[in-house]
């Protein structure tokens, strides 16, 4: 059963999705649901002998466009709503052994176009308030299906973290008349120590306030608040810097780097969010080649992250890691 | 960049969208995309209709 339960102590929704307990869990080779369907073979999610990029509604969704009734009765203090929304799976390549970092640049650029198209299409639904594009990569993150893919959650509310970012950005604008992300970029470009890579339209930085040792943010240099706003040149530039960052991650310790990759952009209501700025965040969980950064008591319970490294040091390491 | 997409419905009612780039698709991928029977063929984001797709482009052209 699936529903939204309100937490009055944090003023946020929690999504329950008990049907996800039985979702696909490390299927054996030959039973990969994201592979193309071969003649006489296991019927996968994609009934074609090949594909380039395929997007489909998740078979085990947390949110549905036609949700079931909640399984519990809410109260005035703790209301309950149907878990309405849309969950999509984005299959990057038919190659089960592939990964985004190793795809040709043209394929990464196609994915940028696909993301923009999904953002626009999902935004047309009245019940969608926020389109969240992300990728969980690696067993360390909890991935149970290794075929290279990402996901899109079209939420019926603006989730807490983007909401908090937008609130901070709005207050900064009201106070200063300036965009906080633009000011951050100006400072970072002048300083240089935390720059990982840059091109005409984007900068990749380990943020001054990084919570993960090798956290990277890719920030739009232009006044863009959603992926659908980028022109062709900006989409090319985004695919280039994405591939650069992901390749640097893989070259850091000569192995495929697990991470969470996510997009923060404006809500889907088409409103004016000029005080905000499109950006992508990467959270790789490793702090050394063999040590994970866990979200333990301080992070998970208090929301106070402790970073065992300095952003300037890890940014230098990434900057000096190929591709240069 | 020019992308096309085809949207199909699975047996359980979920939708599936195939994206295709004529510029970078392999022959196998091009053939697979052509053979998909779809509800609608639309031209994807930020691209201009080609001469052959202009007739197929629906009002959904972005």
Short mmCIF file of C-alpha atoms in Angstrom, two decimals:
data_model
loop_
_atom_site.label_atom_id
_atom_site.label_comp_id
_atom_site.label_asym_id
_atom_site.label_seq_id
_atom_site.Cartn_x
_atom_site.Cartn_y
_atom_site.Cartn_z
CA UNK A 1 0.00 0.00 0.00
CA UNK A 2 1.17 3.50 -0.66
CA UNK A 3 0.22 6.83 0.86
CA UNK A 4 1.55 10.18 2.06
CA UNK A 5 1.75 10.56 5.82
CA UNK A 6 2.28 14.01 7.32
CA UNK A 7 4.97 14.52 9.94
CA UNK A 8 3.83 17.57 11.96
CA UNK A 9 7.15 17.74 13.82
CA UNK A 10 9.17 18.35 10.66
CA UNK A 11 6.32 19.65 8.52
CA UNK A 12 7.04 17.21 5.75
CA UNK A 13 5.44 14.26 3.99
CA UNK A 14 6.69 10.70 4.29
CA UNK A 15 5.78 8.32 1.50
CA UNK A 16 4.97 4.76 2.47
CA UNK A 17 5.26 2.18 -0.30
CA UNK A 18 4.93 -1.31 1.12
CA UNK A 19 4.68 -2.82 -2.35
CA UNK A 20 8.33 -1.94 -2.89
CA UNK A 21 9.46 -4.58 -0.39
CA UNK A 22 9.20 -7.19 -3.13
CA UNK A 23 10.82 -5.23 -5.93
CA UNK A 24 13.43 -6.79 -8.20
CA UNK A 25 16.56 -7.58 -6.19
CA UNK A 26 19.80 -8.43 -8.02
CA UNK A 27 18.25 -10.53 -10.77
CA UNK A 28 20.49 -13.23 -12.27
CA UNK A 29 21.95 -12.70 -15.74
CA UNK A 30 19.35 -13.50 -18.33
CA UNK A 31 16.61 -12.03 -16.16
CA UNK A 32 17.57 -8.39 -16.39
CA UNK A 33 14.31 -6.42 -16.69
CA UNK A 34 16.06 -3.41 -18.23
CA UNK A 35 17.69 -5.29 -21.09
CA UNK A 36 16.09 -5.44 -24.52
CA UNK A 37 13.82 -8.46 -24.96
CA UNK A 38 15.45 -11.09 -27.13
CA UNK A 39 13.53 -13.51 -29.31
CA UNK A 40 12.47 -16.44 -27.15
CA UNK A 41 14.04 -14.84 -24.10
CA UNK A 42 12.81 -13.48 -20.79
CA UNK A 43 10.20 -10.76 -21.38
CA UNK A 44 11.78 -7.59 -20.01
CA UNK A 45 10.32 -4.15 -19.44
CA UNK A 46 11.44 -3.20 -22.95
CA UNK A 47 9.80 -5.44 -25.57
CA UNK A 48 12.15 -4.51 -28.39
CA UNK A 49 15.33 -6.23 -29.59
CA UNK A 50 17.28 -3.02 -29.00
CA UNK A 51 16.81 0.56 -27.87
CA UNK A 52 18.78 3.76 -27.31
CA UNK A 53 17.16 5.44 -24.31
CA UNK A 54 13.91 4.10 -22.90
CA UNK A 55 11.74 5.59 -20.17
CA UNK A 56 8.89 3.72 -18.50
CA UNK A 57 6.69 3.92 -15.44
CA UNK A 58 8.29 2.06 -12.54
CA UNK A 59 6.70 -1.33 -11.88
CA UNK A 60 7.22 -0.77 -8.15
CA UNK A 61 6.40 2.91 -7.83
CA UNK A 62 6.31 4.99 -4.69
CA UNK A 63 3.85 7.33 -6.42
CA UNK A 64 1.15 6.60 -9.01
CA UNK A 65 -0.86 8.88 -11.26
CA UNK A 66 -3.98 6.94 -10.18
CA UNK A 67 -3.11 6.09 -6.60
CA UNK A 68 -4.87 3.56 -4.41
CA UNK A 69 -6.77 4.77 -1.37
CA UNK A 70 -4.57 5.15 1.72
CA UNK A 71 -4.41 2.10 3.94
CA UNK A 72 -4.88 4.13 7.12
CA UNK A 73 -7.16 6.91 8.27
CA UNK A 74 -5.38 10.19 8.91
CA UNK A 75 -6.22 12.72 11.60
CA UNK A 76 -6.23 16.50 11.69
CA UNK A 77 -2.83 16.38 13.37
CA UNK A 78 -1.39 13.73 11.05
CA UNK A 79 -3.30 13.76 7.77
CA UNK A 80 -2.92 11.17 5.07
CA UNK A 81 -3.17 11.63 1.34
CA UNK A 82 -3.10 9.24 -1.61
CA UNK A 83 0.43 8.85 -2.98
CA UNK A 84 -0.24 10.56 -6.26
CA UNK A 85 2.64 11.30 -8.58
CA UNK A 86 4.68 9.51 -11.22
CA UNK A 87 7.83 7.41 -10.91
CA UNK A 88 9.82 6.72 -14.06
CA UNK A 89 12.86 4.59 -14.82
CA UNK A 90 15.27 5.99 -17.42
CA UNK A 91 17.35 3.29 -19.13
CA UNK A 92 20.54 4.95 -20.39
CA UNK A 93 21.74 2.16 -22.69
CA UNK A 94 20.80 -1.38 -23.69
CA UNK A 95 24.26 -2.52 -22.50
CA UNK A 96 23.86 -4.05 -19.03
CA UNK A 97 27.59 -3.67 -18.37
CA UNK A 98 27.72 -0.03 -19.41
CA UNK A 99 27.57 3.14 -17.37
CA UNK A 100 26.89 6.78 -18.06
CA UNK A 101 30.54 7.80 -17.71
CA UNK A 102 31.61 5.41 -20.47
CA UNK A 103 28.90 6.30 -22.96
CA UNK A 104 29.95 8.35 -25.98
CA UNK A 105 29.45 12.06 -25.48
CA UNK A 106 26.64 12.08 -28.08
CA UNK A 107 24.71 9.58 -25.94
CA UNK A 108 25.13 11.67 -22.80
CA UNK A 109 23.85 14.64 -24.76
CA UNK A 110 20.83 12.61 -25.91
CA UNK A 111 20.13 11.87 -22.27
CA UNK A 112 20.16 15.60 -21.49
CA UNK A 113 17.51 16.08 -24.17
CA UNK A 114 15.51 13.17 -22.76
CA UNK A 115 15.68 14.64 -19.25
CA UNK A 116 14.45 17.99 -20.60
CA UNK A 117 11.60 16.30 -22.44
CA UNK A 118 10.59 14.31 -19.35
CA UNK A 119 10.70 17.46 -17.20
CA UNK A 120 8.40 19.25 -19.62
CA UNK A 121 6.00 16.37 -20.07
CA UNK A 122 5.71 15.50 -16.39
CA UNK A 123 5.25 19.19 -15.52
CA UNK A 124 2.01 19.26 -17.52
CA UNK A 125 0.19 17.17 -14.90
CA UNK A 126 -1.84 19.28 -12.46
CA UNK A 127 -0.94 16.99 -9.57
CA UNK A 128 2.82 17.28 -10.16
CA UNK A 129 4.56 20.03 -8.24
CA UNK A 130 8.22 18.98 -8.56
CA UNK A 131 10.08 16.85 -11.10
CA UNK A 132 13.11 15.24 -9.46
CA UNK A 133 15.68 13.62 -11.75
CA UNK A 134 18.32 11.45 -10.10
CA UNK A 135 20.55 8.41 -10.33
CA UNK A 136 21.55 5.93 -7.63
CA UNK A 137 24.72 4.16 -8.72
CA UNK A 138 26.45 1.30 -6.95
CA UNK A 139 25.65 -1.32 -4.34
CA UNK A 140 26.97 1.03 -1.67
CA UNK A 141 24.06 3.37 -2.42
CA UNK A 142 21.55 0.52 -2.21
CA UNK A 143 21.09 -0.16 -5.91
CA UNK A 144 19.48 -3.57 -6.49
CA UNK A 145 19.43 -3.49 -10.28
CA UNK A 146 22.84 -2.89 -11.83
CA UNK A 147 21.79 -2.14 -15.41
CA UNK A 148 22.70 1.53 -15.96
CA UNK A 149 19.64 3.63 -15.29
CA UNK A 150 18.31 6.65 -13.47
CA UNK A 151 14.93 7.59 -12.12
CA UNK A 152 12.49 10.48 -12.15
CA UNK A 153 10.04 11.18 -9.34
CA UNK A 154 7.24 13.59 -10.19
CA UNK A 155 6.24 14.60 -6.66
CA UNK A 156 2.85 16.07 -5.63
CA UNK A 157 4.74 18.47 -3.36
CA UNK A 158 8.07 20.29 -3.40
CA UNK A 159 10.39 17.97 -1.43
CA UNK A 160 12.05 19.35 1.70
CA UNK A 161 15.62 19.82 0.48
CA UNK A 162 14.87 21.70 -2.75
CA UNK A 163 12.24 23.66 -0.80
CA UNK A 164 14.83 24.63 1.78
CA UNK A 165 17.30 25.65 -0.93
CA UNK A 166 14.70 27.76 -2.66
CA UNK A 167 13.69 29.37 0.61
CA UNK A 168 17.28 30.30 1.34
CA UNK A 169 17.80 31.58 -2.20
CA UNK A 170 14.63 33.66 -2.04
CA UNK A 171 15.60 35.24 1.29
CA UNK A 172 19.11 35.99 -0.04
CA UNK A 173 17.57 37.69 -3.06
CA UNK A 174 15.17 39.70 -0.91
CA UNK A 175 18.07 40.78 1.28
CA UNK A 176 20.65 41.55 -1.41
CA UNK A 177 18.86 41.71 -4.76
CA UNK A 178 21.25 39.04 -6.04
CA UNK A 179 21.18 35.35 -6.87
CA UNK A 180 23.03 33.33 -4.24
CA UNK A 181 24.24 30.76 -6.76
CA UNK A 182 25.56 33.49 -9.04
CA UNK A 183 27.44 34.99 -6.09
CA UNK A 184 28.83 31.58 -5.14
CA UNK A 185 30.03 31.05 -8.70
CA UNK A 186 31.67 34.49 -8.81
CA UNK A 187 33.50 33.76 -5.58
CA UNK A 188 34.54 30.25 -6.63
CA UNK A 189 35.81 31.36 -10.03
CA UNK A 190 37.85 34.11 -8.37
CA UNK A 191 39.23 31.76 -5.73
CA UNK A 192 39.87 28.76 -7.99
CA UNK A 193 40.80 26.28 -5.29
CA UNK A 194 37.51 24.38 -5.40
CA UNK A 195 36.99 24.34 -9.16
CA UNK A 196 37.04 20.82 -10.63
CA UNK A 197 36.15 21.70 -14.22
CA UNK A 198 34.45 24.44 -16.15
CA UNK A 199 33.23 25.40 -19.58
CA UNK A 200 31.40 28.32 -21.11
CA UNK A 201 28.06 27.42 -19.51
CA UNK A 202 28.79 25.40 -16.36
CA UNK A 203 31.22 25.13 -13.48
CA UNK A 204 31.86 21.96 -11.47
CA UNK A 205 33.01 22.67 -7.94
CA UNK A 206 33.54 20.87 -4.68
CA UNK A 207 31.42 23.30 -2.68
CA UNK A 208 32.97 25.28 0.15
CA UNK A 209 30.33 23.65 2.36
CA UNK A 210 30.69 20.11 0.93
CA UNK A 211 29.29 17.41 3.15
CA UNK A 212 30.82 14.47 1.32
CA UNK A 213 34.58 14.46 0.69
CA UNK A 214 34.25 14.27 -3.09
CA UNK A 215 30.89 16.02 -3.43
CA UNK A 216 30.66 17.97 -6.68
CA UNK A 217 28.07 20.51 -7.78
CA UNK A 218 27.64 21.41 -11.43
CA UNK A 219 26.13 24.90 -11.51
CA UNK A 220 24.68 26.68 -14.51
CA UNK A 221 26.51 29.91 -15.20
CA UNK A 222 23.53 31.42 -16.99
CA UNK A 223 20.23 32.39 -15.43
CA UNK A 224 18.61 29.00 -15.82
CA UNK A 225 16.26 27.41 -13.34
CA UNK A 226 15.26 24.19 -15.17
CA UNK A 227 16.85 21.81 -17.63
CA UNK A 228 14.19 22.60 -20.22
CA UNK A 229 15.48 26.20 -20.42
CA UNK A 230 18.88 25.29 -21.85
CA UNK A 231 19.55 25.96 -25.51
CA UNK A 232 21.43 23.54 -27.74
CA UNK A 233 24.85 24.93 -26.85
CA UNK A 234 24.12 24.72 -23.14
CA UNK A 235 22.88 21.15 -23.46
CA UNK A 236 26.10 20.20 -25.22
CA UNK A 237 28.11 21.93 -22.51
CA UNK A 238 26.14 20.17 -19.78
CA UNK A 239 26.77 16.76 -21.31
CA UNK A 240 30.50 17.58 -21.61
CA UNK A 241 30.93 18.61 -18.01
CA UNK A 242 28.80 15.72 -16.74
CA UNK A 243 30.99 13.25 -18.60
CA UNK A 244 34.14 14.98 -17.39
CA UNK A 245 33.08 14.78 -13.75
CA UNK A 246 31.98 11.16 -14.00
CA UNK A 247 35.20 10.15 -15.77
CA UNK A 248 37.27 11.91 -13.13
CA UNK A 249 35.38 9.96 -10.47
CA UNK A 250 36.15 6.65 -12.20
CA UNK A 251 39.81 7.57 -12.75
CA UNK A 252 40.30 8.70 -9.14
CA UNK A 253 40.85 5.17 -7.84
CA UNK A 254 40.70 3.34 -11.17
CA UNK A 255 37.31 1.84 -10.56
CA UNK A 256 33.67 2.69 -11.15
CA UNK A 257 32.67 5.25 -8.53
CA UNK A 258 29.32 4.82 -6.78
CA UNK A 259 27.34 7.99 -6.25
CA UNK A 260 23.98 9.64 -5.95
CA UNK A 261 23.51 12.17 -8.76
CA UNK A 262 20.56 14.53 -8.53
CA UNK A 263 19.16 17.62 -10.15
CA UNK A 264 17.86 20.61 -8.22
CA UNK A 265 15.71 22.88 -10.33
CA UNK A 266 12.60 24.97 -10.06
CA UNK A 267 9.16 23.52 -9.30
CA UNK A 268 7.01 22.51 -12.23
CA UNK A 269 4.44 25.28 -11.89
CA UNK A 270 6.17 27.46 -14.47
CA UNK A 271 6.53 30.28 -11.95
CA UNK A 272 9.31 32.84 -11.80
CA UNK A 273 12.18 31.44 -9.76
CA UNK A 274 14.81 33.87 -10.97
CA UNK A 275 16.35 33.92 -7.50
CA UNK A 276 17.20 30.20 -7.92
CA UNK A 277 19.60 28.35 -10.23
CA UNK A 278 19.69 24.91 -11.90
CA UNK A 279 22.40 22.67 -10.56
CA UNK A 280 23.38 19.02 -10.28
CA UNK A 281 24.85 17.50 -7.13
CA UNK A 282 26.98 14.36 -6.82
CA UNK A 283 27.33 12.52 -3.51
CA UNK A 284 30.00 9.80 -3.78
CA UNK A 285 29.96 7.81 -0.52
CA UNK A 286 33.67 6.89 -0.36
CA UNK A 287 36.03 9.19 1.57
CA UNK A 288 39.09 7.04 0.77
CA UNK A 289 39.47 4.12 -1.64
CA UNK A 290 38.25 1.71 1.02
CA UNK A 291 36.37 3.79 3.58
CA UNK A 292 32.77 4.87 3.28
CA UNK A 293 31.31 8.02 4.72
CA UNK A 294 28.27 6.81 6.64
CA UNK A 295 25.33 8.98 7.55
CA UNK A 296 25.39 8.24 11.26
CA UNK A 297 24.05 10.01 14.32
CA UNK A 298 25.06 13.58 13.62
CA UNK A 299 24.02 13.50 9.96
CA UNK A 300 20.93 11.32 10.09
CA UNK A 301 19.58 12.49 13.44
CA UNK A 302 20.72 16.09 13.64
CA UNK A 303 21.23 16.99 10.00
CA UNK A 304 24.71 18.20 10.87
CA UNK A 305 27.19 16.76 8.43
CA UNK A 306 30.78 16.17 9.40
CA UNK A 307 33.27 16.13 6.55
CA UNK A 308 36.64 14.51 7.27
CA UNK A 309 38.26 16.43 4.43
CA UNK A 310 38.64 19.96 3.17
CA UNK A 311 36.94 20.85 -0.09
CA UNK A 312 40.09 22.57 -1.34
CA UNK A 313 42.12 19.35 -1.06
CA UNK A 314 39.61 17.04 -2.69
CA UNK A 315 38.89 19.56 -5.42
CA UNK A 316 42.59 19.72 -6.22
CA UNK A 317 42.76 15.93 -6.38
CA UNK A 318 39.78 15.79 -8.74
CA UNK A 319 41.08 18.69 -10.82
CA UNK A 320 44.38 16.88 -11.32
CA UNK A 321 42.65 13.57 -12.17
CA UNK A 322 42.11 12.91 -15.89
CA UNK A 323 40.39 13.98 -17.98
CA UNK A 324 42.11 17.33 -17.51
CA UNK B 1 20.34 17.38 -31.89
CA UNK B 2 17.19 15.73 -33.20
CA UNK B 3 15.34 13.13 -31.22
CA UNK B 4 12.19 11.24 -31.99
CA UNK B 5 10.08 9.37 -29.49
CA UNK B 6 7.43 6.70 -29.59
CA UNK B 7 5.10 6.05 -26.71
CA UNK B 8 3.53 2.65 -26.17
CA UNK B 9 1.31 1.20 -23.48
CA UNK B 10 2.26 -2.00 -21.71
CA UNK B 11 -0.30 -4.68 -20.97
CA UNK B 12 -0.64 -3.45 -17.40
CA UNK B 13 -1.37 0.11 -18.53
CA UNK B 14 2.05 1.59 -17.78
CA UNK B 15 3.60 3.70 -20.53
CA UNK B 16 6.97 3.20 -22.13
CA UNK B 17 8.69 5.86 -24.24
CA UNK B 18 11.44 4.99 -26.70
CA UNK B 19 13.82 7.81 -27.70
CA UNK B 20 15.73 7.68 -30.96
CA UNK B 21 18.48 9.74 -32.52
CA UNK B 22 18.88 9.21 -36.25
CA UNK B 23 22.35 10.76 -35.97
CA UNK B 24 23.83 8.29 -33.51
CA UNK B 25 21.68 5.16 -33.57
CA UNK B 26 23.23 1.91 -34.73
CA UNK B 27 21.55 0.08 -37.58
CA UNK B 28 20.09 -2.39 -35.08
CA UNK B 29 18.69 0.42 -32.95
CA UNK B 30 17.30 2.26 -35.95
CA UNK B 31 15.53 -0.87 -37.16
CA UNK B 32 14.17 -1.64 -33.70
CA UNK B 33 12.76 1.89 -33.39
CA UNK B 34 11.18 1.76 -36.84
CA UNK B 35 9.43 -1.49 -36.03
CA UNK B 36 7.81 -0.20 -32.87
CA UNK B 37 4.07 0.20 -33.33
CA UNK B 38 3.23 3.29 -31.37
CA UNK B 39 0.31 5.49 -30.47
CA UNK B 40 2.07 8.59 -31.74
CA UNK B 41 5.35 9.60 -33.26
CA UNK B 42 6.51 12.95 -32.03
CA UNK B 43 9.59 15.00 -32.50
CA UNK B 44 11.54 15.41 -29.30
CA UNK B 45 12.67 18.48 -27.48
CA UNK B 46 14.52 21.33 -29.11
CA UNK B 47 14.72 19.98 -32.58
CA UNK B 48 13.30 20.94 -35.90
CA UNK B 49 11.15 18.60 -37.96
CA UNK B 50 13.01 16.89 -40.77
CA UNK B 51 11.45 16.77 -44.19
CA UNK B 52 10.15 13.24 -43.60
CA UNK B 53 9.04 13.70 -40.03
CA UNK B 54 7.22 16.98 -40.60
CA UNK B 55 4.17 15.13 -41.83
CA UNK B 56 4.16 12.89 -38.77
CA UNK B 57 4.83 15.56 -36.16
CA UNK B 58 1.81 16.05 -34.01
CA UNK B 59 0.57 19.08 -32.16
CA UNK B 60 2.68 17.80 -29.27
CA UNK B 61 5.84 19.03 -30.96
CA UNK B 62 7.88 20.74 -28.35
#
